[in-house]
PDB file of C-alpha atoms in Angstrom:
ATOM      1  CA  GLU A   1     -10.168  -8.360 -15.722  1.00 94.00           C
ATOM      2  CA  VAL A   2      -7.123  -6.875 -13.998  1.00 94.00           C
ATOM      3  CA  GLN A   3      -5.537  -9.262 -11.511  1.00 96.00           C
ATOM      4  CA  LEU A   4      -2.408  -9.437  -9.398  1.00 98.00           C
ATOM      5  CA  VAL A   5      -1.970 -12.989  -8.158  1.00 98.00           C
ATOM      6  CA  GLN A   6       0.678 -13.639  -5.538  1.00 98.00           C
ATOM      7  CA  SER A   7       2.409 -16.885  -4.699  1.00 98.00           C
ATOM      8  CA  GLY A   8       1.289 -18.941  -1.741  1.00 98.00           C
ATOM      9  CA  ALA A   9       2.153 -18.809   1.926  1.00 98.00           C
ATOM     10  CA  GLU A  10       5.687 -19.796   2.939  1.00 98.00           C
ATOM     11  CA  VAL A  11       7.142 -21.233   6.140  1.00 98.00           C
ATOM     12  CA  LYS A  12      10.926 -20.909   6.334  1.00 98.00           C
ATOM     13  CA  LYS A  13      13.733 -21.165   8.856  1.00 98.00           C
ATOM     14  CA  PRO A  14      16.048 -18.288   9.787  1.00 98.00           C
ATOM     15  CA  GLY A  15      18.949 -18.022   7.366  1.00 98.00           C
ATOM     16  CA  GLU A  16      17.037 -19.542   4.442  1.00 98.00           C
ATOM     17  CA  SER A  17      16.463 -17.733   1.159  1.00 98.00           C
ATOM     18  CA  LEU A  18      13.087 -16.973  -0.375  1.00 98.00           C
ATOM     19  CA  LYS A  19      11.594 -15.472  -3.537  1.00 98.00           C
ATOM     20  CA  ILE A  20       7.895 -14.643  -3.704  1.00 98.00           C
ATOM     21  CA  SER A  21       6.051 -13.595  -6.825  1.00 98.00           C
ATOM     22  CA  CYS A  22       3.277 -11.355  -8.096  1.00 98.00           C
ATOM     23  CA  LYS A  23       1.810 -12.121 -11.536  1.00 98.00           C
ATOM     24  CA  GLY A  24      -0.131  -9.446 -13.354  1.00 97.00           C
ATOM     25  CA  SER A  25      -2.805 -10.076 -15.964  1.00 95.00           C
ATOM     26  CA  GLY A  26      -5.480  -8.140 -17.814  1.00 94.00           C
ATOM     27  CA  TYR A  27      -3.327  -5.075 -18.462  1.00 93.00           C
ATOM     28  CA  SER A  28      -0.013  -3.951 -19.940  1.00 93.00           C
ATOM     29  CA  PHE A  29       2.299  -5.240 -17.201  1.00 94.00           C
ATOM     30  CA  THR A  30       5.355  -3.379 -18.484  1.00 93.00           C
ATOM     31  CA  SER A  31       3.714   0.051 -18.413  1.00 93.00           C
ATOM     32  CA  TYR A  32       2.949   0.598 -14.707  1.00 95.00           C
ATOM     33  CA  TRP A  33       5.008   0.612 -11.538  1.00 95.00           C
ATOM     34  CA  ILE A  34       4.537  -2.239  -9.067  1.00 97.00           C
ATOM     35  CA  GLY A  35       5.259  -1.797  -5.390  1.00 97.00           C
ATOM     36  CA  TRP A  36       5.842  -4.163  -2.490  1.00 98.00           C
ATOM     37  CA  VAL A  37       4.373  -3.482   0.939  1.00 98.00           C
ATOM     38  CA  ARG A  38       5.043  -5.237   4.244  1.00 98.00           C
ATOM     39  CA  GLN A  39       2.499  -5.616   7.020  1.00 98.00           C
ATOM     40  CA  MET A  40       3.794  -7.206  10.194  1.00 98.00           C
ATOM     41  CA  PRO A  41       1.246  -8.941  12.437  1.00 97.00           C
ATOM     42  CA  GLY A  42      -1.146  -6.396  13.895  1.00 96.00           C
ATOM     43  CA  LYS A  43       0.817  -3.465  12.444  1.00 98.00           C
ATOM     44  CA  GLY A  44       0.529  -0.907   9.671  1.00 98.00           C
ATOM     45  CA  LEU A  45       1.630  -0.780   6.050  1.00 98.00           C
ATOM     46  CA  GLU A  46       5.307  -0.260   5.216  1.00 98.00           C
ATOM     47  CA  TRP A  47       6.569   0.528   1.738  1.00 97.00           C
ATOM     48  CA  MET A  48       9.532  -1.633   0.680  1.00 98.00           C
ATOM     49  CA  GLY A  49      10.186  -0.586  -2.905  1.00 97.00           C
ATOM     50  CA  ILE A  50       8.823  -0.185  -6.405  1.00 96.00           C
ATOM     51  CA  ILE A  51       9.830  -1.445  -9.827  1.00 97.00           C
ATOM     52  CA  TYR A  52       8.945  -0.404 -13.369  1.00 96.00           C
ATOM     53  CA  PRO A  53       8.750  -3.720 -15.218  1.00 95.00           C
ATOM     54  CA  GLY A  54       9.347  -2.093 -18.603  1.00 93.00           C
ATOM     55  CA  ASP A  55      12.986  -1.356 -17.849  1.00 94.00           C
ATOM     56  CA  SER A  56      13.407  -2.782 -14.297  1.00 95.00           C
ATOM     57  CA  ASP A  57      14.050   0.675 -12.830  1.00 96.00           C
ATOM     58  CA  THR A  58      13.828  -0.024  -9.082  1.00 97.00           C
ATOM     59  CA  ARG A  59      13.572   2.292  -6.083  1.00 96.00           C
ATOM     60  CA  TYR A  60      13.910   1.071  -2.498  1.00 97.00           C
ATOM     61  CA  SER A  61      12.781   2.429   0.814  1.00 96.00           C
ATOM     62  CA  PRO A  62      15.862   3.332   2.865  1.00 95.00           C
ATOM     63  CA  SER A  63      14.541   0.932   5.527  1.00 96.00           C
ATOM     64  CA  PHE A  64      14.690  -2.017   3.134  1.00 97.00           C
ATOM     65  CA  GLN A  65      17.641  -1.122   0.879  1.00 97.00           C
ATOM     66  CA  GLY A  66      20.142  -3.978   1.062  1.00 97.00           C
ATOM     67  CA  GLN A  67      17.692  -6.210   2.947  1.00 97.00           C
ATOM     68  CA  VAL A  68      15.626  -7.413  -0.017  1.00 98.00           C
ATOM     69  CA  THR A  69      15.838  -7.520  -3.804  1.00 98.00           C
ATOM     70  CA  ILE A  70      12.983  -6.535  -6.090  1.00 98.00           C
ATOM     71  CA  SER A  71      12.987  -7.744  -9.676  1.00 98.00           C
ATOM     72  CA  ALA A  72      10.660  -8.399 -12.585  1.00 98.00           C
ATOM     73  CA  ASP A  73      10.432 -10.729 -15.564  1.00 97.00           C
ATOM     74  CA  LYS A  74       8.371  -8.885 -18.152  1.00 95.00           C
ATOM     75  CA  SER A  75       8.221 -11.943 -20.423  1.00 96.00           C
ATOM     76  CA  ILE A  76       5.933 -13.626 -17.891  1.00 97.00           C
ATOM     77  CA  SER A  77       4.403 -10.462 -16.358  1.00 97.00           C
ATOM     78  CA  THR A  78       5.750 -11.274 -12.919  1.00 98.00           C
ATOM     79  CA  ALA A  79       7.406  -9.226 -10.205  1.00 98.00           C
ATOM     80  CA  TYR A  80       9.468 -10.724  -7.414  1.00 98.00           C
ATOM     81  CA  LEU A  81      10.564  -9.976  -3.873  1.00 98.00           C
ATOM     82  CA  GLN A  82      13.468 -11.967  -2.520  1.00 98.00           C
ATOM     83  CA  TRP A  83      15.550 -12.443   0.576  1.00 98.00           C
ATOM     84  CA  SER A  84      18.975 -14.067   0.744  1.00 98.00           C
ATOM     85  CA  SER A  85      18.884 -14.771   4.472  1.00 98.00           C
ATOM     86  CA  LEU A  86      15.581 -14.570   6.320  1.00 98.00           C
ATOM     87  CA  LYS A  87      15.191 -13.451   9.919  1.00 98.00           C
ATOM     88  CA  ALA A  88      12.358 -14.081  12.332  1.00 98.00           C
ATOM     89  CA  SER A  89      11.527 -10.381  12.046  1.00 98.00           C
ATOM     90  CA  ASP A  90      10.686 -10.910   8.352  1.00 98.00           C
ATOM     91  CA  THR A  91       7.514 -12.718   9.444  1.00 98.00           C
ATOM     92  CA  ALA A  92       4.736 -10.679   7.856  1.00 98.00           C
ATOM     93  CA  MET A  93       2.150 -10.408   5.125  1.00 98.00           C
ATOM     94  CA  TYR A  94       3.609  -9.047   1.906  1.00 98.00           C
ATOM     95  CA  TYR A  95       1.468  -7.320  -0.698  1.00 98.00           C
ATOM     96  CA  CYS A  96       2.236  -6.269  -4.238  1.00 98.00           C
ATOM     97  CA  ALA A  97       0.284  -3.394  -5.731  1.00 97.00           C
ATOM     98  CA  SER A  98       0.118  -1.845  -9.188  1.00 96.00           C
ATOM     99  CA  ALA A  99      -0.087   1.851  -9.972  1.00 92.00           C
ATOM    100  CA  LEU A 100      -2.366   0.990 -12.870  1.00 88.00           C
ATOM    101  CA  TYR A 101      -3.982   3.791 -14.894  1.00 83.00           C
ATOM    102  CA  GLY A 102      -2.618   6.447 -12.580  1.00 79.00           C
ATOM    103  CA  ASP A 103       0.459   8.217 -11.349  1.00 86.00           C
ATOM    104  CA  LEU A 104       1.880   6.171  -8.472  1.00 91.00           C
ATOM    105  CA  GLU A 105      -1.176   5.485  -6.343  1.00 94.00           C
ATOM    106  CA  ALA A 106      -1.640   1.760  -5.628  1.00 95.00           C
ATOM    107  CA  ARG A 107      -4.855   1.033  -7.502  1.00 96.00           C
ATOM    108  CA  TYR A 108      -4.772  -2.755  -7.699  1.00 96.00           C
ATOM    109  CA  TRP A 109      -3.476  -5.068  -4.985  1.00 98.00           C
ATOM    110  CA  GLY A 110      -2.513  -8.706  -4.822  1.00 98.00           C
ATOM    111  CA  GLN A 111      -4.119 -10.942  -2.233  1.00 98.00           C
ATOM    112  CA  GLY A 112      -0.972 -11.006  -0.105  1.00 98.00           C
ATOM    113  CA  THR A 113       1.648 -13.646   0.681  1.00 98.00           C
ATOM    114  CA  LEU A 114       2.129 -14.658   4.303  1.00 98.00           C
ATOM    115  CA  VAL A 115       5.766 -15.383   5.133  1.00 98.00           C
ATOM    116  CA  THR A 116       6.482 -17.094   8.441  1.00 98.00           C
ATOM    117  CA  VAL A 117      10.089 -17.420   9.592  1.00 98.00           C
ATOM    118  CA  SER A 118      10.547 -19.683  12.586  1.00 97.00           C
ATOM    119  CA  SER A 119      13.110 -22.148  13.823  1.00 96.00           C
TER     120      SER A 119
ATOM    121  CA  ASP B   1      12.702  10.564   3.087  1.00 88.00           C
ATOM    122  CA  ILE B   2       9.197  11.938   3.632  1.00 94.00           C
ATOM    123  CA  GLN B   3       7.400  11.046   6.870  1.00 96.00           C
ATOM    124  CA  MET B   4       3.613  10.879   7.137  1.00 97.00           C
ATOM    125  CA  THR B   5       1.895  11.532  10.465  1.00 97.00           C
ATOM    126  CA  GLN B   6      -1.702  10.435  10.717  1.00 98.00           C
ATOM    127  CA  SER B   7      -4.158  11.304  13.494  1.00 97.00           C
ATOM    128  CA  PRO B   8      -5.929  10.082  15.444  1.00 97.00           C
ATOM    129  CA  SER B   9      -4.636   6.525  15.801  1.00 98.00           C
ATOM    130  CA  THR B  10      -8.060   5.307  16.907  1.00 97.00           C
ATOM    131  CA  LEU B  11     -11.443   6.896  16.472  1.00 97.00           C
ATOM    132  CA  SER B  12     -14.689   5.731  18.088  1.00 96.00           C
ATOM    133  CA  ALA B  13     -17.799   6.795  16.220  1.00 96.00           C
ATOM    134  CA  SER B  14     -21.431   5.880  15.641  1.00 96.00           C
ATOM    135  CA  VAL B  15     -23.310   5.113  12.450  1.00 96.00           C
ATOM    136  CA  GLY B  16     -24.304   8.417  10.864  1.00 97.00           C
ATOM    137  CA  ASP B  17     -21.425  10.401  12.373  1.00 97.00           C
ATOM    138  CA  ARG B  18     -19.218  12.686  10.316  1.00 98.00           C
ATOM    139  CA  VAL B  19     -15.635  11.476  10.636  1.00 97.00           C
ATOM    140  CA  THR B  20     -12.410  13.298   9.782  1.00 98.00           C
ATOM    141  CA  ILE B  21      -8.905  11.829   9.663  1.00 98.00           C
ATOM    142  CA  THR B  22      -5.838  14.026   9.247  1.00 98.00           C
ATOM    143  CA  CYS B  23      -2.509  13.290   7.589  1.00 98.00           C
ATOM    144  CA  ARG B  24       0.513  15.551   7.712  1.00 98.00           C
ATOM    145  CA  ALA B  25       3.610  15.255   5.489  1.00 98.00           C
ATOM    146  CA  SER B  26       7.087  16.224   6.702  1.00 97.00           C
ATOM    147  CA  GLN B  27       7.593  18.244   3.505  1.00 96.00           C
ATOM    148  CA  SER B  28       5.430  19.389   0.641  1.00 97.00           C
ATOM    149  CA  ILE B  29       4.076  16.595  -1.546  1.00 96.00           C
ATOM    150  CA  SER B  30       1.831  18.806  -3.693  1.00 96.00           C
ATOM    151  CA  SER B  31      -1.304  16.662  -4.154  1.00 97.00           C
ATOM    152  CA  TRP B  32       0.422  13.270  -4.368  1.00 96.00           C
ATOM    153  CA  LEU B  33      -1.632  11.770  -1.572  1.00 97.00           C
ATOM    154  CA  ALA B  34      -3.869   8.712  -1.494  1.00 98.00           C
ATOM    155  CA  TRP B  35      -6.189   7.210   1.104  1.00 98.00           C
ATOM    156  CA  TYR B  36      -6.823   3.487   1.571  1.00 98.00           C
ATOM    157  CA  GLN B  37      -9.263   1.411   3.570  1.00 98.00           C
ATOM    158  CA  GLN B  38      -8.212  -1.931   4.984  1.00 98.00           C
ATOM    159  CA  LYS B  39     -10.407  -4.518   6.650  1.00 98.00           C
ATOM    160  CA  PRO B  40      -9.008  -7.430   8.699  1.00 96.00           C
ATOM    161  CA  GLY B  41      -7.463 -10.148   6.557  1.00 96.00           C
ATOM    162  CA  LYS B  42      -7.902  -8.152   3.351  1.00 98.00           C
ATOM    163  CA  ALA B  43      -5.653  -6.141   1.077  1.00 98.00           C
ATOM    164  CA  PRO B  44      -5.990  -2.350   1.233  1.00 98.00           C
ATOM    165  CA  LYS B  45      -8.470  -0.671  -1.110  1.00 98.00           C
ATOM    166  CA  LEU B  46      -7.860   2.668  -2.820  1.00 98.00           C
ATOM    167  CA  LEU B  47     -10.467   5.301  -1.870  1.00 98.00           C
ATOM    168  CA  ILE B  48      -8.979   8.679  -2.842  1.00 98.00           C
ATOM    169  CA  TYR B  49      -6.049   9.609  -5.075  1.00 97.00           C
ATOM    170  CA  LYS B  50      -4.371  12.884  -5.933  1.00 97.00           C
ATOM    171  CA  ALA B  51      -5.625  14.189  -2.574  1.00 98.00           C
ATOM    172  CA  SER B  52      -9.238  14.715  -3.631  1.00 98.00           C
ATOM    173  CA  SER B  53     -10.127  12.438  -6.568  1.00 97.00           C
ATOM    174  CA  LEU B  54     -12.663   9.762  -5.692  1.00 98.00           C
ATOM    175  CA  GLU B  55     -11.751   6.314  -6.997  1.00 97.00           C
ATOM    176  CA  SER B  56     -14.330   4.722  -9.281  1.00 96.00           C
ATOM    177  CA  GLY B  57     -16.914   2.718  -7.364  1.00 97.00           C
ATOM    178  CA  VAL B  58     -16.191   4.344  -3.993  1.00 98.00           C
ATOM    179  CA  PRO B  59     -19.262   5.859  -2.288  1.00 98.00           C
ATOM    180  CA  SER B  60     -19.548   9.632  -2.458  1.00 98.00           C
ATOM    181  CA  ARG B  61     -19.670   9.894   1.355  1.00 98.00           C
ATOM    182  CA  PHE B  62     -15.870   9.618   1.177  1.00 98.00           C
ATOM    183  CA  SER B  63     -13.991  12.797   0.291  1.00 98.00           C
ATOM    184  CA  GLY B  64     -10.444  14.063   0.495  1.00 98.00           C
ATOM    185  CA  SER B  65      -8.941  17.518   0.662  1.00 98.00           C
ATOM    186  CA  GLY B  66      -5.656  19.326   1.160  1.00 98.00           C
ATOM    187  CA  SER B  67      -2.390  20.015  -0.583  1.00 98.00           C
ATOM    188  CA  GLY B  68       1.209  20.643   0.361  1.00 97.00           C
ATOM    189  CA  THR B  69       1.595  19.103   3.812  1.00 98.00           C
ATOM    190  CA  GLU B  70      -1.911  18.929   5.317  1.00 98.00           C
ATOM    191  CA  PHE B  71      -4.589  16.514   4.157  1.00 98.00           C
ATOM    192  CA  THR B  72      -7.914  15.187   5.410  1.00 98.00           C
ATOM    193  CA  LEU B  73     -10.182  12.254   4.692  1.00 98.00           C
ATOM    194  CA  THR B  74     -13.823  12.843   5.557  1.00 98.00           C
ATOM    195  CA  ILE B  75     -16.636  10.322   5.779  1.00 98.00           C
ATOM    196  CA  SER B  76     -19.801  12.397   5.718  1.00 97.00           C
ATOM    197  CA  SER B  77     -22.126   9.820   7.297  1.00 97.00           C
ATOM    198  CA  LEU B  78     -20.447   6.737   8.725  1.00 97.00           C
ATOM    199  CA  GLN B  79     -21.986   3.450   7.588  1.00 96.00           C
ATOM    200  CA  PRO B  80     -21.594  -0.029   9.154  1.00 95.00           C
ATOM    201  CA  ASP B  81     -19.318  -1.101   6.267  1.00 96.00           C
ATOM    202  CA  ASP B  82     -16.920   1.775   7.028  1.00 97.00           C
ATOM    203  CA  PHE B  83     -15.566   0.391  10.288  1.00 94.00           C
ATOM    204  CA  ALA B  84     -12.010  -0.394   9.229  1.00 97.00           C
ATOM    205  CA  THR B  85      -8.468   0.979   9.321  1.00 98.00           C
ATOM    206  CA  TYR B  86      -7.564   3.894   7.074  1.00 98.00           C
ATOM    207  CA  TYR B  87      -4.108   4.794   5.780  1.00 98.00           C
ATOM    208  CA  CYS B  88      -2.784   7.813   3.984  1.00 98.00           C
ATOM    209  CA  GLN B  89       0.072   7.380   1.523  1.00 98.00           C
ATOM    210  CA  GLN B  90       2.311   9.891  -0.202  1.00 97.00           C
ATOM    211  CA  TYR B  91       3.670   9.007  -3.631  1.00 95.00           C
ATOM    212  CA  ASN B  92       5.950  11.863  -4.505  1.00 91.00           C
ATOM    213  CA  SER B  93       9.154  11.367  -6.539  1.00 85.00           C
ATOM    214  CA  TYR B  94       8.918   7.599  -6.979  1.00 89.00           C
ATOM    215  CA  GLN B  95       8.779   6.991  -3.252  1.00 91.00           C
ATOM    216  CA  TRP B  96       5.864   5.778  -1.176  1.00 93.00           C
ATOM    217  CA  THR B  97       5.311   6.382   2.515  1.00 96.00           C
ATOM    218  CA  PHE B  98       2.289   5.309   4.532  1.00 97.00           C
ATOM    219  CA  GLY B  99       0.847   6.924   7.597  1.00 98.00           C
ATOM    220  CA  GLN B 100       0.591   4.729  10.677  1.00 98.00           C
ATOM    221  CA  GLY B 101      -3.142   4.162  10.216  1.00 98.00           C
ATOM    222  CA  THR B 102      -6.401   5.185  11.884  1.00 98.00           C
ATOM    223  CA  LYS B 103      -8.694   2.495  13.208  1.00 98.00           C
ATOM    224  CA  VAL B 104     -12.345   3.530  13.084  1.00 98.00           C
ATOM    225  CA  GLU B 105     -14.238   1.626  15.770  1.00 96.00           C
ATOM    226  CA  ILE B 106     -17.884   1.359  16.726  1.00 89.00           C
ATOM    227  CA  LYS B 107     -18.750   3.621  19.653  1.00 88.00           C
TER     228      LYS B 107
END
């Protein structure tokens, strides 16, 4: 069974760093792009970036370039999204999604990680 | 970067209605267009990919059409389970962009 399992909810203070994860199983993790998507409370979906775990080729949305870092560890089939200094405006649900068995459409999604940034 | 404009933002409809949602790309994306359904508190679900290909397991009342810059999602006969928010997404040239979403509400 294909699964993307994300790390649990986080509560952080402004200025803190954070790394959340997305572990794939049930398929060849290195062979399909994984994307990260932000959804702020009550708002729509925003694409942050995608990574090809096979060679760590990474593409960022211009809106998120320099604000976050996307990485992957293919040895443990896990993709990451990290911040070096969180802001209150980073409070959101974050989803990973895999373009499994397709071109780049997001066929499988993680359950989401809620990040709350508050002083 | 490519912008996606979805309309309407909200749509009120009744069970059994035919519903159409439109998505327009700021430049040609060929057929690299997907549609997703999202319910409150849940991750999005892929409905249509490559503009008109129905994802496995998705009811046949959902259909997609279009190419280039104009695309539509049609629900032929709205069912109670279909009240949700729908997003288009382009995936051309290793970039994703989502439309702003269409909330389908009960009339």
